[in-house]
PDB file of C-alpha atoms and ligand atoms in Angstrom:
ATOM      1  CA  MET A1052       0.013  -1.106  -1.405  1.00 55.00           C
ATOM      2  CA  GLU A1053       0.382   2.574  -0.730  1.00 54.00           C
ATOM      3  CA  VAL A1054       3.142   3.157  -3.189  1.00 52.00           C
ATOM      4  CA  GLU A1055       1.867   4.712  -6.322  1.00 53.00           C
ATOM      5  CA  MET A1056       0.600   8.086  -5.297  1.00 53.00           C
ATOM      6  CA  LEU A1057       2.004  11.439  -6.145  1.00 51.00           C
ATOM      7  CA  GLY A1058       4.032   9.554  -8.692  1.00 48.00           C
ATOM      8  CA  THR A1059       4.682  10.441 -12.242  1.00 47.00           C
ATOM      9  CA  THR A1060       1.535   8.785 -13.490  1.00 48.00           C
ATOM     10  CA  THR A1061      -0.559  11.197 -15.429  1.00 46.00           C
ATOM     11  CA  THR A1062      -2.900   8.632 -16.885  1.00 51.00           C
ATOM     12  CA  LYS A1063      -5.938  10.219 -15.324  1.00 51.00           C
ATOM     13  CA  THR A1064      -6.762  13.767 -16.060  1.00 53.00           C
ATOM     14  CA  THR A1065      -9.119  13.970 -13.136  1.00 64.00           C
ATOM     15  CA  ALA A1066      -7.358  15.549 -10.241  1.00 78.00           C
ATOM     16  CA  GLY A1067      -9.080  13.342  -7.719  1.00 89.00           C
ATOM     17  CA  GLU A1068     -10.380  14.322  -4.361  1.00 92.00           C
ATOM     18  CA  SER A1069      -9.131  14.345  -0.851  1.00 92.00           C
ATOM     19  CA  CYS A1070     -10.341  11.315   1.053  1.00 93.00           C
ATOM     20  CA  VAL A1071     -11.694  12.183   4.468  1.00 90.00           C
ATOM     21  CA  VAL A1072     -10.355   8.986   5.986  1.00 90.00           C
ATOM     22  CA  CYS A1073      -6.809   8.608   4.705  1.00 92.00           C
ATOM     23  CA  GLU A1074      -6.548  12.288   3.765  1.00 91.00           C
ATOM     24  CA  GLN A1075      -4.922  11.488   0.474  1.00 94.00           C
ATOM     25  CA  ILE A1076      -5.925  12.510  -2.993  1.00 95.00           C
ATOM     26  CA  LYS A1077      -7.658   9.643  -4.696  1.00 94.00           C
ATOM     27  CA  GLY A1078      -9.419   9.393  -7.988  1.00 92.00           C
ATOM     28  CA  MET A1079     -11.858   6.637  -7.197  1.00 92.00           C
ATOM     29  CA  GLY A1080     -14.311   6.608  -4.356  1.00 93.00           C
ATOM     30  CA  ILE A1081     -17.731   7.474  -3.066  1.00 91.00           C
ATOM     31  CA  HIS A1082     -19.340  10.640  -1.857  1.00 89.00           C
ATOM     32  CA  LEU A1083     -20.951  10.843   1.507  1.00 83.00           C
ATOM     33  CA  TYR A1084     -22.779  14.093   1.968  1.00 79.00           C
ATOM     34  CA  THR A1085     -20.205  16.645   0.905  1.00 82.00           C
ATOM     35  CA  THR A1086     -17.178  14.542   1.659  1.00 85.00           C
ATOM     36  CA  PHE A1087     -15.289  11.974  -0.270  1.00 90.00           C
ATOM     37  CA  ILE A1088     -14.160   8.508   0.758  1.00 91.00           C
ATOM     38  CA  CYS A1089     -11.761   6.714  -1.497  1.00 95.00           C
ATOM     39  CA  GLU A1090     -12.443   3.255  -2.773  1.00 95.00           C
ATOM     40  CA  GLU A1091      -9.744   1.693  -0.636  1.00 95.00           C
ATOM     41  CA  CYS A1092     -10.978   3.204   2.581  1.00 93.00           C
ATOM     42  CA  GLU A1093     -14.518   2.285   1.739  1.00 92.00           C
ATOM     43  CA  ARG A1094     -13.486  -1.321   1.288  1.00 94.00           C
ATOM     44  CA  ASP A1095     -11.359  -1.226   4.384  1.00 93.00           C
ATOM     45  CA  MET A1096     -14.209   0.057   6.456  1.00 90.00           C
ATOM     46  CA  ILE A1097     -16.545  -2.580   5.174  1.00 91.00           C
ATOM     47  CA  GLY A1098     -13.986  -5.287   5.866  1.00 94.00           C
ATOM     48  CA  THR A1099     -12.968  -4.005   9.268  1.00 94.00           C
ATOM     49  CA  ASP A1100     -14.407  -5.684  12.297  1.00 94.00           C
ATOM     50  CA  THR A1101     -16.041  -3.405  14.816  1.00 92.00           C
ATOM     51  CA  ASN A1102     -13.610  -4.721  17.421  1.00 95.00           C
ATOM     52  CA  ASP A1103     -10.676  -3.643  15.334  1.00 95.00           C
ATOM     53  CA  PRO A1104      -8.942  -0.487  16.584  1.00 94.00           C
ATOM     54  CA  ARG A1105      -8.952   0.794  13.046  1.00 92.00           C
ATOM     55  CA  TYR A1106     -12.700   0.819  13.071  1.00 92.00           C
ATOM     56  CA  LYS A1107     -12.636   3.457  15.780  1.00 92.00           C
ATOM     57  CA  TYR A1108     -10.301   5.498  13.676  1.00 89.00           C
ATOM     58  CA  TYR A1109     -12.687   5.299  10.758  1.00 89.00           C
ATOM     59  CA  LEU A1110     -15.560   6.332  12.934  1.00 87.00           C
ATOM     60  CA  LYS A1111     -13.567   9.253  14.200  1.00 87.00           C
ATOM     61  CA  GLN A1112     -12.775  10.341  10.696  1.00 83.00           C
ATOM     62  CA  LEU A1113     -16.358   9.883   9.628  1.00 83.00           C
ATOM     63  CA  ARG A1114     -17.517  12.019  12.477  1.00 83.00           C
ATOM     64  CA  LYS A1115     -16.179  14.934  10.508  1.00 73.00           C
ATOM     65  CA  ILE A1116     -18.827  14.193   7.959  1.00 70.00           C
ATOM     66  CA  THR A1117     -21.857  14.075  10.170  1.00 66.00           C
ATOM     67  CA  ASN A1118     -23.227  17.492  10.506  1.00 59.00           C
ATOM     68  CA  PRO A1119     -25.542  18.551  13.337  1.00 55.00           C
ATOM     69  CA  GLU A1120     -27.971  19.715  10.700  1.00 58.00           C
ATOM     70  CA  ILE A1121     -28.294  16.245   9.316  1.00 50.00           C
ATOM     71  CA  CYS A1122     -29.559  14.753  12.564  1.00 52.00           C
ATOM     72  CA  SER A1123     -33.278  14.365  12.409  1.00 57.00           C
TER      73      SER A1123
HETATM   74 ZN1  LIG B1396      -9.017   6.972   1.704  1.00 77.52          ZN
END
């Protein structure tokens, strides 16, 4: 699955953005506040059970996003 990155593919002119979760440059994804989550990680997170160790990892990564200012 994680094969075709940094390859020779220049099909997309958009440089992409750095995903906050996998920390790779991806072209497709969503924006959360000022950060970017790639499509794959977004799907992974949605599909990951809260008991899954990976879920904790996602939460940890997402904690970078939440800013003290945002708390109401
Ligand atoms: Zn990602």
